Amino acid sequence: DGGITQSPKYLFRKEGQNVTLSCEQNLNHDAMYWYRQDPGQGLRLIYYSQIVNDFQKGDIAEGYSVSREKKESFPLTVTSAQKNPTAFYLCASSIRRGEETQYFGPGTRLLVL
Amino acid sequence: AQSVAQPEDQVNVAEGNPLTVKCTYSVSGNPYLFWYVQYPNRGLQFLLKYITGDNLVKGSYGFEAEFNKSQTSFHLKKPSALVSDSALYFCAVRDVNTNAGKSTFGDGTTLTVKP
């Protein structure tokens, strides 16, 4: 997990509330990714960014938003439009688009109150 | 489109025996292929990858994988399993010819090594 930090480790969301998950990397990587992990479904890509100030939707972007104002930071907001947010969220980065070895953070578990 | 399949949800082996975790893929062009391991409540850790060259790839912790283009497979192997190898394993693929910059992950295989 070295080089990528995610906070908090656990996050609780109330109905109708937006919450933001933090992801920071000090690896000088260009690309960053957000995945959602549910039991038995593997990893599903939410959003990814290959350069500062640019990002693309992944396979399950609805109900989520991101920003990439700095190279080292890629926060994910889970909005109230996401009706089933309970999951384990993983952030990853890679050095550049062609070198796709991804380095993962330790994850944030989001629970709904 | 790209996809990856891990046909076994669970693999059980005895310590000291060889292990195989299966992965097949589908891409329109040439693949980049990866194996990652996840321990409980942790992020994924990179094990090995195939980009080009030798079909047999060696990685961390004594794991290896063989790229088989005709069978579109990239099975993970280890000659002698350890109890500490017990974890969730993910195969991932990316089509070299796309510029999307994203990989597709399989659903994972839980490996249990019994003493």
PDB file of C-alpha atoms in Angstrom:
ATOM      1  CA  ASP A   1       0.000   0.000   0.000  1.00  0.00           C
ATOM      2  CA  GLY A   2       2.995   2.292   0.217  1.00  0.00           C
ATOM      3  CA  GLY A   3       2.726   5.652  -1.515  1.00  0.00           C
ATOM      4  CA  ILE A   4      -1.061   5.838  -1.694  1.00  0.00           C
ATOM      5  CA  THR A   5      -3.177   6.820   1.256  1.00  0.00           C
ATOM      6  CA  GLN A   6      -6.928   6.732   1.607  1.00  0.00           C
ATOM      7  CA  SER A   7      -8.954   8.296   4.368  1.00  0.00           C
ATOM      8  CA  PRO A   8     -10.946   7.646   6.345  1.00  0.00           C
ATOM      9  CA  LYS A   9     -10.682   3.886   6.809  1.00  0.00           C
ATOM     10  CA  TYR A  10     -14.386   3.723   7.710  1.00  0.00           C
ATOM     11  CA  LEU A  11     -17.051   6.232   6.729  1.00  0.00           C
ATOM     12  CA  PHE A  12     -20.677   6.405   7.691  1.00  0.00           C
ATOM     13  CA  ARG A  13     -23.245   8.136   5.524  1.00  0.00           C
ATOM     14  CA  LYS A  14     -26.710   9.258   6.459  1.00  0.00           C
ATOM     15  CA  GLU A  15     -29.578   9.145   3.987  1.00  0.00           C
ATOM     16  CA  GLY A  16     -29.450  12.077   1.572  1.00  0.00           C
ATOM     17  CA  GLN A  17     -25.923  13.047   2.536  1.00  0.00           C
ATOM     18  CA  ASN A  18     -22.952  13.561   0.243  1.00  0.00           C
ATOM     19  CA  VAL A  19     -19.636  12.189   1.497  1.00  0.00           C
ATOM     20  CA  THR A  20     -16.121  12.574   0.137  1.00  0.00           C
ATOM     21  CA  LEU A  21     -13.409   9.921   0.176  1.00  0.00           C
ATOM     22  CA  SER A  22      -9.829  11.091   0.066  1.00  0.00           C
ATOM     23  CA  CYS A  23      -7.045   9.594  -2.047  1.00  0.00           C
ATOM     24  CA  GLU A  24      -3.505  10.959  -2.081  1.00  0.00           C
ATOM     25  CA  GLN A  25      -0.374   9.590  -3.755  1.00  0.00           C
ATOM     26  CA  ASN A  26       3.261  10.649  -3.507  1.00  0.00           C
ATOM     27  CA  LEU A  27       4.477   8.388  -6.329  1.00  0.00           C
ATOM     28  CA  ASN A  28       4.375  11.137  -8.974  1.00  0.00           C
ATOM     29  CA  HIS A  29       1.948   8.988 -10.974  1.00  0.00           C
ATOM     30  CA  ASP A  30      -0.035  10.560 -13.796  1.00  0.00           C
ATOM     31  CA  ALA A  31      -3.038   8.228 -13.731  1.00  0.00           C
ATOM     32  CA  MET A  32      -5.429   7.616 -10.840  1.00  0.00           C
ATOM     33  CA  TYR A  33      -8.484   5.385 -10.502  1.00  0.00           C
ATOM     34  CA  TRP A  34     -11.443   4.733  -8.236  1.00  0.00           C
ATOM     35  CA  TYR A  35     -12.953   1.257  -7.895  1.00  0.00           C
ATOM     36  CA  ARG A  36     -15.863  -0.116  -5.989  1.00  0.00           C
ATOM     37  CA  GLN A  37     -15.611  -3.630  -4.569  1.00  0.00           C
ATOM     38  CA  ASP A  38     -18.685  -5.639  -3.630  1.00  0.00           C
ATOM     39  CA  PRO A  39     -18.602  -9.262  -2.453  1.00  0.00           C
ATOM     40  CA  GLY A  40     -18.470 -11.682  -5.375  1.00  0.00           C
ATOM     41  CA  GLN A  41     -18.343  -8.926  -7.993  1.00  0.00           C
ATOM     42  CA  GLY A  42     -14.685  -8.077  -8.112  1.00  0.00           C
ATOM     43  CA  LEU A  43     -13.636  -4.502  -8.830  1.00  0.00           C
ATOM     44  CA  ARG A  44     -15.738  -2.136 -10.864  1.00  0.00           C
ATOM     45  CA  LEU A  45     -14.292   1.090 -12.216  1.00  0.00           C
ATOM     46  CA  ILE A  46     -16.068   4.282 -11.136  1.00  0.00           C
ATOM     47  CA  TYR A  47     -13.864   7.062 -12.551  1.00  0.00           C
ATOM     48  CA  TYR A  48     -10.318   7.444 -13.756  1.00  0.00           C
ATOM     49  CA  SER A  49      -7.999  10.307 -14.538  1.00  0.00           C
ATOM     50  CA  GLN A  50      -4.932  10.204 -16.749  1.00  0.00           C
ATOM     51  CA  ILE A  51      -3.814  13.787 -16.195  1.00  0.00           C
ATOM     52  CA  VAL A  52      -4.533  16.766 -13.999  1.00  0.00           C
ATOM     53  CA  ASN A  53      -7.833  18.526 -14.729  1.00  0.00           C
ATOM     54  CA  ASP A  54      -9.109  15.613 -16.803  1.00  0.00           C
ATOM     55  CA  PHE A  55     -11.116  12.530 -15.877  1.00  0.00           C
ATOM     56  CA  GLN A  56     -13.411   9.991 -17.517  1.00  0.00           C
ATOM     57  CA  LYS A  57     -16.361   7.953 -16.376  1.00  0.00           C
ATOM     58  CA  GLY A  58     -15.826   4.298 -15.743  1.00  0.00           C
ATOM     59  CA  ASP A  59     -18.411   1.544 -15.805  1.00  0.00           C
ATOM     60  CA  ILE A  60     -20.502   2.669 -12.805  1.00  0.00           C
ATOM     61  CA  ALA A  61     -20.111   6.465 -12.557  1.00  0.00           C
ATOM     62  CA  GLU A  62     -23.742   7.293 -11.770  1.00  0.00           C
ATOM     63  CA  GLY A  63     -24.121   8.771  -8.308  1.00  0.00           C
ATOM     64  CA  TYR A  64     -20.436   9.624  -7.997  1.00  0.00           C
ATOM     65  CA  SER A  65     -18.280  12.642  -8.821  1.00  0.00           C
ATOM     66  CA  VAL A  66     -14.538  13.325  -8.823  1.00  0.00           C
ATOM     67  CA  SER A  67     -12.042  16.130  -9.290  1.00  0.00           C
ATOM     68  CA  ARG A  68      -8.363  16.177 -10.233  1.00  0.00           C
ATOM     69  CA  GLU A  69      -7.065  19.630  -9.396  1.00  0.00           C
ATOM     70  CA  LYS A  70      -3.672  18.345  -8.271  1.00  0.00           C
ATOM     71  CA  LYS A  71      -1.569  15.487  -9.569  1.00  0.00           C
ATOM     72  CA  GLU A  72      -1.325  13.841  -6.168  1.00  0.00           C
ATOM     73  CA  SER A  73      -5.005  14.036  -5.215  1.00  0.00           C
ATOM     74  CA  PHE A  74      -8.146  12.393  -6.629  1.00  0.00           C
ATOM     75  CA  PRO A  75     -11.090  12.716  -4.205  1.00  0.00           C
ATOM     76  CA  LEU A  76     -14.317  10.804  -4.788  1.00  0.00           C
ATOM     77  CA  THR A  77     -17.705  12.171  -3.719  1.00  0.00           C
ATOM     78  CA  VAL A  78     -20.526   9.731  -3.168  1.00  0.00           C
ATOM     79  CA  THR A  79     -23.669  11.750  -3.744  1.00  0.00           C
ATOM     80  CA  SER A  80     -27.175  11.224  -2.443  1.00  0.00           C
ATOM     81  CA  ALA A  81     -28.067   9.962  -5.925  1.00  0.00           C
ATOM     82  CA  GLN A  82     -26.089   6.790  -5.241  1.00  0.00           C
ATOM     83  CA  LYS A  83     -28.807   4.627  -3.730  1.00  0.00           C
ATOM     84  CA  ASN A  84     -26.653   1.679  -2.720  1.00  0.00           C
ATOM     85  CA  PRO A  85     -23.333   3.139  -1.571  1.00  0.00           C
ATOM     86  CA  THR A  86     -22.340   0.476   0.949  1.00  0.00           C
ATOM     87  CA  ALA A  87     -19.114  -1.010  -0.407  1.00  0.00           C
ATOM     88  CA  PHE A  88     -15.341  -1.081  -0.116  1.00  0.00           C
ATOM     89  CA  TYR A  89     -13.790   1.719  -2.175  1.00  0.00           C
ATOM     90  CA  LEU A  90     -10.292   1.387  -3.577  1.00  0.00           C
ATOM     91  CA  CYS A  91      -8.122   4.092  -5.078  1.00  0.00           C
ATOM     92  CA  ALA A  92      -5.203   3.242  -7.356  1.00  0.00           C
ATOM     93  CA  SER A  93      -2.565   4.993  -9.422  1.00  0.00           C
ATOM     94  CA  SER A  94      -0.215   4.118 -12.260  1.00  0.00           C
ATOM     95  CA  ILE A  95       2.849   5.865 -13.600  1.00  0.00           C
ATOM     96  CA  ARG A  96       1.406   6.559 -17.044  1.00  0.00           C
ATOM     97  CA  ARG A  97      -1.233   5.279 -19.363  1.00  0.00           C
ATOM     98  CA  GLY A  98       0.936   2.675 -21.075  1.00  0.00           C
ATOM     99  CA  GLU A  99       2.479   1.267 -17.898  1.00  0.00           C
ATOM    100  CA  GLU A 100      -0.667  -0.105 -16.393  1.00  0.00           C
ATOM    101  CA  THR A 101       0.648  -1.711 -13.213  1.00  0.00           C
ATOM    102  CA  GLN A 102      -1.631  -0.172 -10.655  1.00  0.00           C
ATOM    103  CA  TYR A 103      -0.701   0.568  -7.075  1.00  0.00           C
ATOM    104  CA  PHE A 104      -3.595   0.442  -4.641  1.00  0.00           C
ATOM    105  CA  GLY A 105      -4.419   2.273  -1.466  1.00  0.00           C
ATOM    106  CA  PRO A 106      -5.676   0.463   1.655  1.00  0.00           C
ATOM    107  CA  GLY A 107      -9.335   1.228   0.919  1.00  0.00           C
ATOM    108  CA  THR A 108     -12.269   2.963   2.578  1.00  0.00           C
ATOM    109  CA  ARG A 109     -15.306   1.062   3.761  1.00  0.00           C
ATOM    110  CA  LEU A 110     -18.483   3.096   3.384  1.00  0.00           C
ATOM    111  CA  LEU A 111     -21.517   2.180   5.430  1.00  0.00           C
ATOM    112  CA  VAL A 112     -24.989   3.690   5.431  1.00  0.00           C
ATOM    113  CA  LEU A 113     -26.640   4.556   8.750  1.00  0.00           C
TER     114      LEU A 113
ATOM    115  CA  ALA B   1     -14.365  -4.537 -25.704  1.00  0.00           C
ATOM    116  CA  GLN B   2     -12.221  -6.366 -23.187  1.00  0.00           C
ATOM    117  CA  SER B   3     -13.212  -8.906 -20.578  1.00  0.00           C
ATOM    118  CA  VAL B   4     -11.653 -11.370 -18.186  1.00  0.00           C
ATOM    119  CA  ALA B   5     -13.027 -14.497 -16.533  1.00  0.00           C
ATOM    120  CA  GLN B   6     -11.920 -16.354 -13.448  1.00  0.00           C
ATOM    121  CA  PRO B   7     -13.969 -19.530 -13.661  1.00  0.00           C
ATOM    122  CA  GLU B   8     -13.367 -20.670 -10.086  1.00  0.00           C
ATOM    123  CA  ASP B   9     -14.739 -18.731  -7.129  1.00  0.00           C
ATOM    124  CA  GLN B  10     -12.643 -20.826  -4.764  1.00  0.00           C
ATOM    125  CA  VAL B  11      -9.529 -22.999  -4.977  1.00  0.00           C
ATOM    126  CA  ASN B  12      -8.450 -25.239  -2.120  1.00  0.00           C
ATOM    127  CA  VAL B  13      -5.014 -26.861  -1.941  1.00  0.00           C
ATOM    128  CA  ALA B  14      -2.887 -28.518   0.704  1.00  0.00           C
ATOM    129  CA  GLU B  15       0.303 -26.848   1.828  1.00  0.00           C
ATOM    130  CA  GLY B  16       3.260 -28.023  -0.225  1.00  0.00           C
ATOM    131  CA  ASN B  17       1.143 -28.961  -3.237  1.00  0.00           C
ATOM    132  CA  PRO B  18       1.210 -27.021  -6.495  1.00  0.00           C
ATOM    133  CA  LEU B  19      -1.530 -24.478  -7.064  1.00  0.00           C
ATOM    134  CA  THR B  20      -3.200 -23.060 -10.149  1.00  0.00           C
ATOM    135  CA  VAL B  21      -5.630 -20.156 -10.317  1.00  0.00           C
ATOM    136  CA  LYS B  22      -7.246 -19.860 -13.731  1.00  0.00           C
ATOM    137  CA  CYS B  23      -7.819 -16.788 -15.865  1.00  0.00           C
ATOM    138  CA  THR B  24      -9.056 -16.380 -19.428  1.00  0.00           C
ATOM    139  CA  TYR B  25      -9.416 -13.115 -21.301  1.00  0.00           C
ATOM    140  CA  SER B  26     -10.917 -11.531 -24.374  1.00  0.00           C
ATOM    141  CA  VAL B  27      -9.547  -8.498 -26.191  1.00  0.00           C
ATOM    142  CA  SER B  28      -9.785  -7.269 -29.749  1.00  0.00           C
ATOM    143  CA  GLY B  29      -6.054  -6.586 -29.982  1.00  0.00           C
ATOM    144  CA  ASN B  30      -3.073  -7.695 -27.914  1.00  0.00           C
ATOM    145  CA  PRO B  31      -3.359  -7.914 -24.138  1.00  0.00           C
ATOM    146  CA  TYR B  32      -1.558  -6.594 -21.140  1.00  0.00           C
ATOM    147  CA  LEU B  33      -2.281  -9.116 -18.373  1.00  0.00           C
ATOM    148  CA  PHE B  34      -1.889  -8.765 -14.616  1.00  0.00           C
ATOM    149  CA  TRP B  35      -2.309 -10.704 -11.400  1.00  0.00           C
ATOM    150  CA  TYR B  36      -3.009  -8.999  -8.085  1.00  0.00           C
ATOM    151  CA  VAL B  37      -3.509 -10.397  -4.575  1.00  0.00           C
ATOM    152  CA  GLN B  38      -5.734  -8.994  -1.849  1.00  0.00           C
ATOM    153  CA  TYR B  39      -5.572  -9.819   1.849  1.00  0.00           C
ATOM    154  CA  PRO B  40      -8.643  -9.157   4.031  1.00  0.00           C
ATOM    155  CA  ASN B  41      -9.615  -5.497   4.339  1.00  0.00           C
ATOM    156  CA  ARG B  42      -6.565  -4.376   2.387  1.00  0.00           C
ATOM    157  CA  GLY B  43      -5.863  -2.933  -1.030  1.00  0.00           C
ATOM    158  CA  LEU B  44      -4.636  -5.042  -3.923  1.00  0.00           C
ATOM    159  CA  GLN B  45      -0.948  -5.852  -4.329  1.00  0.00           C
ATOM    160  CA  PHE B  46       0.683  -6.396  -7.698  1.00  0.00           C
ATOM    161  CA  LEU B  47       2.082  -9.916  -8.282  1.00  0.00           C
ATOM    162  CA  LEU B  48       3.159 -10.057 -11.915  1.00  0.00           C
ATOM    163  CA  LYS B  49       2.342  -8.949 -15.416  1.00  0.00           C
ATOM    164  CA  TYR B  50       2.706  -9.944 -19.049  1.00  0.00           C
ATOM    165  CA  ILE B  51       3.438  -7.149 -21.500  1.00  0.00           C
ATOM    166  CA  THR B  52       5.448  -8.812 -24.252  1.00  0.00           C
ATOM    167  CA  GLY B  53       8.255 -11.307 -24.706  1.00  0.00           C
ATOM    168  CA  ASP B  54       8.648 -14.575 -22.809  1.00  0.00           C
ATOM    169  CA  ASN B  55       5.320 -16.293 -22.242  1.00  0.00           C
ATOM    170  CA  LEU B  56       6.367 -17.470 -18.771  1.00  0.00           C
ATOM    171  CA  VAL B  57       6.348 -14.592 -16.335  1.00  0.00           C
ATOM    172  CA  LYS B  58       7.817 -14.818 -12.848  1.00  0.00           C
ATOM    173  CA  GLY B  59       6.607 -12.577 -10.070  1.00  0.00           C
ATOM    174  CA  SER B  60       6.582 -11.985  -6.357  1.00  0.00           C
ATOM    175  CA  TYR B  61       6.477 -14.650  -3.636  1.00  0.00           C
ATOM    176  CA  GLY B  62       7.381 -17.495  -6.025  1.00  0.00           C
ATOM    177  CA  PHE B  63       4.330 -17.070  -8.261  1.00  0.00           C
ATOM    178  CA  GLU B  64       4.472 -17.392 -12.016  1.00  0.00           C
ATOM    179  CA  ALA B  65       2.004 -17.250 -14.860  1.00  0.00           C
ATOM    180  CA  GLU B  66       2.020 -18.477 -18.429  1.00  0.00           C
ATOM    181  CA  PHE B  67       0.578 -16.458 -21.266  1.00  0.00           C
ATOM    182  CA  ASN B  68      -1.124 -18.741 -23.791  1.00  0.00           C
ATOM    183  CA  LYS B  69      -2.345 -16.768 -26.780  1.00  0.00           C
ATOM    184  CA  SER B  70      -4.105 -19.657 -28.520  1.00  0.00           C
ATOM    185  CA  GLN B  71      -6.111 -20.470 -25.416  1.00  0.00           C
ATOM    186  CA  THR B  72      -6.420 -16.815 -24.354  1.00  0.00           C
ATOM    187  CA  SER B  73      -5.354 -17.795 -20.874  1.00  0.00           C
ATOM    188  CA  PHE B  74      -3.034 -16.460 -18.193  1.00  0.00           C
ATOM    189  CA  HIS B  75      -3.165 -18.965 -15.338  1.00  0.00           C
ATOM    190  CA  LEU B  76      -1.359 -18.203 -12.086  1.00  0.00           C
ATOM    191  CA  LYS B  77       0.796 -20.990 -10.670  1.00  0.00           C
ATOM    192  CA  LYS B  78       3.073 -21.803  -7.780  1.00  0.00           C
ATOM    193  CA  PRO B  79       5.009 -25.076  -7.400  1.00  0.00           C
ATOM    194  CA  SER B  80       4.550 -25.371  -3.634  1.00  0.00           C
ATOM    195  CA  ALA B  81       1.742 -23.559  -1.818  1.00  0.00           C
ATOM    196  CA  LEU B  82       2.098 -21.938   1.594  1.00  0.00           C
ATOM    197  CA  VAL B  83      -0.640 -21.304   4.142  1.00  0.00           C
ATOM    198  CA  SER B  84       0.283 -17.622   3.888  1.00  0.00           C
ATOM    199  CA  ASP B  85      -0.711 -17.661   0.186  1.00  0.00           C
ATOM    200  CA  SER B  86      -4.348 -17.848   1.273  1.00  0.00           C
ATOM    201  CA  ALA B  87      -5.970 -14.706  -0.121  1.00  0.00           C
ATOM    202  CA  LEU B  88      -8.195 -13.328  -2.887  1.00  0.00           C
ATOM    203  CA  TYR B  89      -6.569 -13.254  -6.316  1.00  0.00           C
ATOM    204  CA  PHE B  90      -7.566 -11.026  -9.221  1.00  0.00           C
ATOM    205  CA  CYS B  91      -6.661 -11.280 -12.866  1.00  0.00           C
ATOM    206  CA  ALA B  92      -6.842  -8.105 -14.979  1.00  0.00           C
ATOM    207  CA  VAL B  93      -6.559  -7.341 -18.689  1.00  0.00           C
ATOM    208  CA  ARG B  94      -6.057  -4.274 -20.782  1.00  0.00           C
ATOM    209  CA  ASP B  95      -6.199  -4.111 -24.565  1.00  0.00           C
ATOM    210  CA  VAL B  96      -2.884  -2.681 -25.778  1.00  0.00           C
ATOM    211  CA  ASN B  97      -4.545  -1.108 -28.787  1.00  0.00           C
ATOM    212  CA  THR B  98      -7.055   1.009 -26.905  1.00  0.00           C
ATOM    213  CA  ASN B  99      -6.350   4.434 -25.527  1.00  0.00           C
ATOM    214  CA  ALA B 100      -8.951   4.196 -22.812  1.00  0.00           C
ATOM    215  CA  GLY B 101      -6.282   3.644 -20.197  1.00  0.00           C
ATOM    216  CA  LYS B 102      -8.380   1.321 -18.097  1.00  0.00           C
ATOM    217  CA  SER B 103      -8.074  -2.306 -17.071  1.00  0.00           C
ATOM    218  CA  THR B 104     -10.848  -4.822 -16.546  1.00  0.00           C
ATOM    219  CA  PHE B 105     -10.674  -7.034 -13.467  1.00  0.00           C
ATOM    220  CA  GLY B 106     -12.071 -10.506 -12.957  1.00  0.00           C
ATOM    221  CA  ASP B 107     -14.402 -11.309 -10.087  1.00  0.00           C
ATOM    222  CA  GLY B 108     -11.617 -12.857  -8.054  1.00  0.00           C
ATOM    223  CA  THR B 109     -10.707 -16.340  -6.836  1.00  0.00           C
ATOM    224  CA  THR B 110     -10.355 -17.142  -3.168  1.00  0.00           C
ATOM    225  CA  LEU B 111      -7.357 -19.376  -2.567  1.00  0.00           C
ATOM    226  CA  THR B 112      -7.294 -21.403   0.634  1.00  0.00           C
ATOM    227  CA  VAL B 113      -4.155 -23.344   1.511  1.00  0.00           C
ATOM    228  CA  LYS B 114      -4.658 -25.842   4.314  1.00  0.00           C
ATOM    229  CA  PRO B 115      -1.827 -27.048   6.528  1.00  0.00           C
TER     230      PRO B 115
END
